Amino acid sequence: MTDPDDAAGSDDPSDASDPPDASADGTGETITAVFDVIAETAPDIRHGLPGRRLEDAGVNPSGERQAAADVYADDLLRDRIGEVAGVAEYASEERPDVIDVSGAESDAPGDHDATLSVGVDPLDGSSNLKPNNTMGTIVAVYDAPLPADGDHLVAGGYVLFGPVTTMVVAREGHVTEYLIEDDGTRNVVQDDVRLPDQPGVYGVGGRVPDWPDDVTDYVREVESDDSMKLRYGGSMIGDVNQVVTYGGVFAYPKLHSAPNGKLRLQFEGAPIAYVLECAGGKSTDGEQSLLDVPATDLHQRVPVYIGNAELIDRLESAVE
Ligand SMILES: O=P(O)(O)OC[C@H]1O[C@](O)(COP(=O)(O)O)[C@@H](O)[C@@H]1O
Ligand SMILES: [Mg+2]
Ligand SMILES: [Mg+2]
């Protein structure tokens, strides 16, 4: 995208365009329809936030507090993605089980021939509601029942709720950034998004005293490069989009208190790895690409390190 010190990128959108449906079985049309629904729902999520910022709604399957906004976004997305022909399953960070939205299991109305599964993090970074900071929505489209391994990802993307609402979509090895208008239409801001060659930012989650020594040593080495600036805002999507824009590394690492880190493989780690790898970057759990981590549980956590290839290679050499 742009140089770290050249933050004045253009926001002039051109007309929306999607890759042609390269699939013989119509899955490409389903993927397009899913991201149309995400774009249409993004303004509704944004407009639904003010009254739901501070209201508590319970605990999610990962044992974390849910805001009313998390549940609101999840319900909206479940209803609307569930209507998309070709989508068989819906799952999210906010509900314990996979939902059959095809109707096939219960012989209910629906698309009984549907084959795709959609996993979402409806609101990523919802602890940023209180201080009114950046949040996102993460979307993963798999061609297998959930939980599914990363090699079943056929598309991944995210919405970023910042000063403007943008959506980044990766499919068929190609990454596109859109500006989402208030009426839910999407217009291309940047076709063929690629990580800049020169990394400029780094952000690492977790309490610093909770980092294992090898993580600490790696971070100290990264920040000793005087071209690297710290960027950490407490929303994975906000922080990841800094890396997509300026190059660099984002991590939510293994911790002393949590050897598998905090982020969820199905809803956060894998789809973001898919986007970054399609944009020319790399991902790892410390040993292997996040797309190669076996999916064993819908809500399993995984250490996440993503960014420029050279920084991820160094990380893999540095951590055990
Ligand atoms: O508060 P911490 O420990 O820095 O954690 C922040 C991380 O947790 C998350 O908020 C987890 O996502 P959710 O808000 O979807 O649970 C990430 O977006 C972010 O990277
Ligand atoms: Mg999240
Ligand atoms: Mg969330």
Short mmCIF file of C-alpha atoms and ligand atoms in Angstrom, two decimals:
data_model
loop_
_atom_site.label_atom_id
_atom_site.label_comp_id
_atom_site.label_asym_id
_atom_site.label_seq_id
_atom_site.Cartn_x
_atom_site.Cartn_y
_atom_site.Cartn_z
CA MET A 1 0.00 0.00 0.00
CA THR A 2 1.82 3.18 1.17
CA ASP A 3 5.06 4.13 2.89
CA PRO A 4 4.80 4.52 6.71
CA ASP A 5 5.59 8.21 6.48
CA ASP A 6 3.23 8.78 3.57
CA ALA A 7 -0.12 8.37 5.27
CA ALA A 8 -2.09 10.37 2.69
CA GLY A 9 -3.32 7.42 0.61
CA SER A 10 -6.20 8.04 -1.81
CA ASP A 11 -9.71 7.15 -0.71
CA ASP A 12 -11.23 7.80 -4.12
CA PRO A 13 -13.19 4.69 -4.88
CA SER A 14 -13.55 3.29 -8.36
CA ASP A 15 -16.45 1.02 -9.33
CA ALA A 16 -16.72 -2.24 -7.45
CA SER A 17 -15.51 -5.29 -9.31
CA ASP A 18 -15.12 -8.89 -8.25
CA PRO A 19 -13.06 -11.57 -9.90
CA PRO A 20 -15.20 -13.53 -12.36
CA ASP A 21 -16.63 -16.76 -10.96
CA ALA A 22 -13.85 -19.20 -11.83
CA SER A 23 -15.62 -22.14 -10.19
CA ALA A 24 -17.72 -24.56 -12.17
CA ASP A 25 -19.94 -25.29 -9.19
CA GLY A 26 -21.10 -21.77 -8.32
CA THR A 27 -19.06 -21.44 -5.14
CA GLY A 28 -17.54 -18.23 -6.53
CA GLU A 29 -21.03 -16.70 -6.72
CA THR A 30 -21.70 -17.77 -3.16
CA ILE A 31 -18.46 -16.16 -1.97
CA THR A 32 -19.38 -12.92 -3.75
CA ALA A 33 -22.85 -13.05 -2.17
CA VAL A 34 -21.36 -13.60 1.30
CA PHE A 35 -19.15 -10.51 0.99
CA ASP A 36 -22.07 -8.52 -0.44
CA VAL A 37 -23.99 -9.42 2.72
CA ILE A 38 -21.03 -8.48 4.91
CA ALA A 39 -20.78 -5.09 3.16
CA GLU A 40 -24.55 -4.51 3.45
CA THR A 41 -24.50 -5.45 7.13
CA ALA A 42 -21.46 -3.35 8.10
CA PRO A 43 -23.40 -0.04 8.27
CA ASP A 44 -26.12 -1.74 10.31
CA ILE A 45 -23.51 -3.05 12.74
CA ARG A 46 -21.94 0.41 12.98
CA HIS A 47 -25.30 2.10 13.53
CA GLY A 48 -26.27 -0.49 16.14
CA LEU A 49 -23.27 0.21 18.35
CA PRO A 50 -24.14 3.43 20.21
CA GLY A 51 -26.86 1.88 22.41
CA ARG A 52 -24.89 -1.32 22.97
CA ARG A 53 -21.45 -0.02 23.92
CA LEU A 54 -21.51 -0.60 27.63
CA GLU A 55 -24.21 -3.23 28.10
CA ASP A 56 -22.92 -6.62 29.24
CA ALA A 57 -24.46 -9.72 27.62
CA GLY A 58 -22.80 -12.63 29.39
CA VAL A 59 -19.87 -14.88 28.58
CA ASN A 60 -18.86 -16.38 25.21
CA PRO A 61 -17.65 -19.96 24.59
CA SER A 62 -14.03 -18.80 25.15
CA GLY A 63 -14.99 -17.61 28.64
CA GLU A 64 -14.72 -13.90 27.77
CA ARG A 65 -17.24 -11.16 28.57
CA GLN A 66 -19.65 -10.45 25.72
CA ALA A 67 -20.93 -6.95 25.04
CA ALA A 68 -24.50 -6.55 23.79
CA ALA A 69 -22.89 -5.33 20.55
CA ASP A 70 -21.10 -8.69 20.08
CA VAL A 71 -24.41 -10.55 20.30
CA TYR A 72 -26.22 -8.02 18.13
CA ALA A 73 -23.62 -8.30 15.33
CA ASP A 74 -23.60 -12.08 15.59
CA ASP A 75 -27.40 -12.35 15.31
CA LEU A 76 -27.50 -10.00 12.31
CA LEU A 77 -24.77 -11.92 10.50
CA ARG A 78 -26.25 -15.33 11.32
CA ASP A 79 -29.65 -14.29 9.92
CA ARG A 80 -28.28 -12.71 6.76
CA ILE A 81 -25.44 -15.10 5.90
CA GLY A 82 -27.84 -17.95 6.61
CA GLU A 83 -30.02 -16.72 3.74
CA VAL A 84 -27.21 -16.93 1.16
CA ALA A 85 -27.69 -19.82 -1.29
CA GLY A 86 -24.69 -22.12 -1.15
CA VAL A 87 -23.95 -21.56 2.57
CA ALA A 88 -24.44 -24.73 4.58
CA GLU A 89 -23.05 -23.76 8.00
CA TYR A 90 -22.62 -20.64 10.12
CA ALA A 91 -20.41 -20.46 13.19
CA SER A 92 -19.03 -17.63 15.26
CA GLU A 93 -16.89 -16.79 18.22
CA GLU A 94 -20.05 -15.83 20.12
CA ARG A 95 -21.99 -19.10 19.97
CA PRO A 96 -20.93 -22.56 21.14
CA ASP A 97 -21.99 -24.70 18.19
CA VAL A 98 -22.07 -24.71 14.41
CA ILE A 99 -25.51 -23.82 12.97
CA ASP A 100 -26.86 -25.74 9.98
CA VAL A 101 -28.35 -22.94 7.84
CA SER A 102 -28.98 -25.14 4.80
CA GLY A 103 -32.00 -26.84 6.34
CA ALA A 104 -30.59 -30.21 5.25
CA GLU A 105 -30.14 -31.61 8.77
CA SER A 106 -33.71 -30.90 9.85
CA ASP A 107 -35.31 -31.13 6.40
CA ALA A 108 -36.29 -27.48 6.79
CA PRO A 109 -36.56 -25.06 3.85
CA GLY A 110 -33.19 -23.91 2.53
CA ASP A 111 -30.43 -24.81 0.10
CA HIS A 112 -29.94 -28.49 0.92
CA ASP A 113 -27.12 -28.74 -1.63
CA ALA A 114 -25.07 -25.98 0.00
CA THR A 115 -21.40 -26.82 0.60
CA LEU A 116 -19.71 -23.75 2.07
CA SER A 117 -19.24 -22.90 5.75
CA VAL A 118 -18.89 -19.36 7.05
CA GLY A 119 -17.10 -18.59 10.31
CA VAL A 120 -17.08 -15.07 11.73
CA ASP A 121 -15.72 -12.97 14.53
CA PRO A 122 -18.72 -10.60 14.50
CA LEU A 123 -16.95 -7.82 16.41
CA ASP A 124 -13.22 -8.08 16.76
CA GLY A 125 -11.75 -5.87 19.44
CA SER A 126 -15.04 -5.23 21.20
CA SER A 127 -13.20 -4.13 24.35
CA ASN A 128 -12.51 -1.04 22.23
CA LEU A 129 -16.21 -0.13 22.42
CA LYS A 130 -15.78 1.56 25.78
CA PRO A 131 -12.90 3.86 24.77
CA ASN A 132 -14.42 4.32 21.26
CA ASN A 133 -11.57 2.86 19.28
CA THR A 134 -11.12 0.72 16.19
CA MET A 135 -12.94 -2.57 15.74
CA GLY A 136 -13.57 -5.05 12.95
CA THR A 137 -15.52 -8.02 11.67
CA ILE A 138 -13.59 -11.08 10.44
CA VAL A 139 -14.98 -13.53 7.87
CA ALA A 140 -13.75 -16.98 6.87
CA VAL A 141 -15.32 -19.04 4.06
CA TYR A 142 -14.43 -22.75 4.12
CA ASP A 143 -15.41 -25.48 1.64
CA ALA A 144 -15.82 -28.07 4.42
CA PRO A 145 -17.84 -28.55 7.61
CA LEU A 146 -16.50 -26.70 10.67
CA PRO A 147 -14.09 -26.91 12.34
CA ALA A 148 -12.05 -27.01 9.14
CA ASP A 149 -8.32 -26.89 8.40
CA GLY A 150 -6.86 -23.83 6.69
CA ASP A 151 -6.44 -25.60 3.37
CA HIS A 152 -10.25 -25.58 3.17
CA LEU A 153 -10.34 -21.77 3.17
CA VAL A 154 -11.66 -20.45 -0.15
CA ALA A 155 -11.91 -16.81 0.94
CA GLY A 156 -11.10 -14.63 3.92
CA GLY A 157 -11.57 -11.02 4.75
CA TYR A 158 -12.41 -8.35 7.24
CA VAL A 159 -14.33 -5.13 7.76
CA LEU A 160 -12.50 -2.33 9.54
CA PHE A 161 -14.65 0.14 11.48
CA GLY A 162 -12.34 3.15 11.53
CA PRO A 163 -12.95 6.78 10.57
CA VAL A 164 -14.36 5.19 7.41
CA THR A 165 -15.59 1.64 6.92
CA THR A 166 -13.42 -0.50 4.67
CA MET A 167 -13.46 -4.17 3.71
CA VAL A 168 -10.51 -6.29 2.61
CA VAL A 169 -11.28 -9.51 0.74
CA ALA A 170 -8.87 -12.27 -0.26
CA ARG A 171 -9.87 -14.93 -2.75
CA GLU A 172 -8.13 -16.85 -5.52
CA GLY A 173 -4.78 -15.45 -4.36
CA HIS A 174 -5.93 -11.86 -4.88
CA VAL A 175 -6.63 -9.20 -2.24
CA THR A 176 -8.92 -6.22 -2.79
CA GLU A 177 -9.73 -3.31 -0.48
CA TYR A 178 -13.16 -1.69 -0.68
CA LEU A 179 -14.71 1.40 0.82
CA ILE A 180 -18.16 0.58 2.20
CA GLU A 181 -20.72 3.31 1.73
CA ASP A 182 -23.50 4.03 4.21
CA ASP A 183 -26.00 2.20 1.98
CA GLY A 184 -23.87 -0.96 2.10
CA THR A 185 -22.46 -0.75 -1.42
CA ARG A 186 -18.75 -1.42 -1.82
CA ASN A 187 -16.35 0.35 -4.12
CA VAL A 188 -12.79 -0.66 -4.88
CA VAL A 189 -10.18 1.50 -3.16
CA GLN A 190 -7.22 -0.68 -4.03
CA ASP A 191 -7.06 -3.67 -6.32
CA ASP A 192 -4.25 -6.18 -5.78
CA VAL A 193 -3.28 -5.21 -2.22
CA ARG A 194 0.31 -6.29 -1.46
CA LEU A 195 2.39 -5.87 1.69
CA PRO A 196 5.05 -3.20 1.19
CA ASP A 197 8.55 -4.67 0.84
CA GLN A 198 9.95 -2.52 3.65
CA PRO A 199 8.31 -3.23 7.03
CA GLY A 200 7.45 -0.19 9.13
CA VAL A 201 5.29 -1.22 12.13
CA TYR A 202 5.05 -3.87 14.83
CA GLY A 203 2.41 -4.69 17.43
CA VAL A 204 2.42 -7.53 19.95
CA GLY A 205 -0.40 -8.42 22.36
CA GLY A 206 -0.37 -9.82 25.87
CA ARG A 207 1.26 -8.39 28.99
CA VAL A 208 4.99 -7.98 28.42
CA PRO A 209 5.91 -9.82 31.68
CA ASP A 210 3.78 -12.71 30.41
CA TRP A 211 5.86 -13.08 27.23
CA PRO A 212 8.26 -16.06 27.21
CA ASP A 213 11.92 -15.01 26.89
CA ASP A 214 12.19 -16.04 23.23
CA VAL A 215 9.23 -13.80 22.33
CA THR A 216 10.72 -10.92 24.33
CA ASP A 217 14.10 -11.32 22.63
CA TYR A 218 12.46 -11.36 19.19
CA VAL A 219 10.44 -8.20 19.90
CA ARG A 220 13.51 -6.41 21.27
CA GLU A 221 15.38 -7.26 18.09
CA VAL A 222 12.53 -6.10 15.84
CA GLU A 223 12.22 -2.79 17.68
CA SER A 224 15.96 -2.17 17.59
CA ASP A 225 15.55 -1.47 13.86
CA ASP A 226 15.08 2.29 13.80
CA SER A 227 12.67 2.11 10.86
CA MET A 228 10.12 0.18 13.00
CA LYS A 229 7.35 1.98 14.91
CA LEU A 230 5.11 0.50 17.61
CA ARG A 231 1.43 0.23 16.66
CA TYR A 232 -0.84 -1.60 19.10
CA GLY A 233 -4.49 -0.65 19.53
CA GLY A 234 -6.12 -3.71 21.12
CA SER A 235 -8.13 -4.72 18.05
CA MET A 236 -6.54 -7.37 15.89
CA ILE A 237 -8.14 -5.99 12.75
CA GLY A 238 -7.01 -2.43 13.44
CA ASP A 239 -3.49 -3.66 14.14
CA VAL A 240 -3.42 -6.08 11.21
CA ASN A 241 -4.54 -3.36 8.82
CA GLN A 242 -1.58 -1.26 9.98
CA VAL A 243 0.66 -4.15 8.87
CA VAL A 244 -1.21 -4.52 5.58
CA THR A 245 -0.79 -0.79 4.97
CA TYR A 246 2.75 -0.16 6.20
CA GLY A 247 4.33 -3.62 6.32
CA GLY A 248 5.64 -5.18 9.52
CA VAL A 249 4.51 -7.76 12.03
CA PHE A 250 1.47 -8.30 14.26
CA ALA A 251 1.50 -10.97 16.93
CA TYR A 252 -0.65 -12.26 19.71
CA PRO A 253 2.00 -14.68 20.97
CA LYS A 254 2.14 -17.68 23.23
CA LEU A 255 2.19 -16.50 26.84
CA HIS A 256 3.43 -18.01 30.11
CA SER A 257 -0.19 -18.01 31.26
CA ALA A 258 -1.62 -19.14 27.89
CA PRO A 259 0.71 -21.30 25.75
CA ASN A 260 -1.80 -21.14 22.87
CA GLY A 261 -2.21 -17.37 23.08
CA LYS A 262 -5.61 -15.72 22.93
CA LEU A 263 -6.88 -15.64 19.37
CA ARG A 264 -9.13 -18.28 17.85
CA LEU A 265 -7.90 -20.31 14.87
CA GLN A 266 -11.19 -20.67 12.98
CA PHE A 267 -12.48 -17.12 13.36
CA GLU A 268 -9.34 -14.99 13.71
CA GLY A 269 -5.99 -16.68 13.05
CA ALA A 270 -6.74 -18.65 9.89
CA PRO A 271 -8.76 -16.06 7.93
CA ILE A 272 -6.26 -13.31 8.70
CA ALA A 273 -3.38 -15.62 7.75
CA TYR A 274 -5.20 -16.31 4.47
CA VAL A 275 -5.45 -12.57 3.74
CA LEU A 276 -1.82 -11.89 4.64
CA GLU A 277 -0.49 -14.84 2.65
CA CYS A 278 -2.55 -13.82 -0.41
CA ALA A 279 -1.05 -10.32 -0.03
CA GLY A 280 2.50 -11.70 -0.19
CA GLY A 281 3.12 -12.03 3.56
CA LYS A 282 3.48 -15.02 5.85
CA SER A 283 1.85 -16.40 8.97
CA THR A 284 2.94 -18.83 11.66
CA ASP A 285 1.98 -20.30 15.01
CA GLY A 286 5.73 -20.38 15.74
CA GLU A 287 6.39 -23.54 13.75
CA GLN A 288 4.12 -23.69 10.72
CA SER A 289 1.79 -21.54 8.66
CA LEU A 290 -1.47 -20.88 10.49
CA LEU A 291 -3.12 -22.42 7.43
CA ASP A 292 -1.42 -25.75 8.28
CA VAL A 293 -2.50 -25.88 11.93
CA PRO A 294 -4.90 -28.83 12.35
CA ALA A 295 -8.37 -27.69 13.38
CA THR A 296 -9.47 -29.85 16.29
CA ASP A 297 -12.00 -27.67 18.06
CA LEU A 298 -14.31 -24.87 16.91
CA HIS A 299 -13.02 -22.43 19.53
CA GLN A 300 -9.38 -23.55 19.79
CA ARG A 301 -6.81 -20.86 20.38
CA VAL A 302 -3.52 -20.45 18.55
CA PRO A 303 -0.46 -18.20 18.83
CA VAL A 304 -0.64 -15.74 15.92
CA TYR A 305 2.30 -14.12 14.16
CA ILE A 306 1.67 -12.53 10.74
CA GLY A 307 3.49 -10.05 8.54
CA ASN A 308 6.31 -9.63 6.08
CA ALA A 309 7.98 -12.92 5.14
CA GLU A 310 11.39 -11.97 6.44
CA LEU A 311 10.04 -11.02 9.89
CA ILE A 312 8.01 -14.23 10.15
CA ASP A 313 10.99 -16.36 9.09
CA ARG A 314 13.05 -14.67 11.83
CA LEU A 315 10.28 -15.32 14.35
CA GLU A 316 10.20 -19.03 13.47
CA SER A 317 13.96 -19.22 14.02
CA ALA A 318 13.75 -17.26 17.27
CA VAL A 319 10.95 -19.04 19.16
CA GLU A 320 10.73 -22.63 20.31
O1 LIG B 1 -6.67 -6.85 25.41
P1 LIG B 1 -5.54 -7.61 24.79
O2 LIG B 1 -5.00 -8.70 25.64
O3 LIG B 1 -4.47 -6.69 24.25
O4 LIG B 1 -6.19 -8.40 23.57
C1 LIG B 1 -6.47 -7.78 22.38
C2 LIG B 1 -6.77 -8.82 21.36
O5 LIG B 1 -7.96 -9.49 21.73
C3 LIG B 1 -8.95 -9.28 20.77
O6 LIG B 1 -9.72 -8.17 21.15
C4 LIG B 1 -9.79 -10.52 20.70
O7 LIG B 1 -10.85 -10.37 19.83
P2 LIG B 1 -12.37 -10.24 20.32
O8 LIG B 1 -12.62 -8.82 20.72
O9 LIG B 1 -13.08 -10.66 19.10
O10 LIG B 1 -12.55 -11.20 21.47
C5 LIG B 1 -8.17 -8.95 19.48
O11 LIG B 1 -8.90 -8.17 18.59
C6 LIG B 1 -6.97 -8.21 20.00
O12 LIG B 1 -5.85 -8.40 19.19
MG MG B 2 -11.46 -11.06 17.74
MG MG B 3 -15.08 -10.81 18.72
#
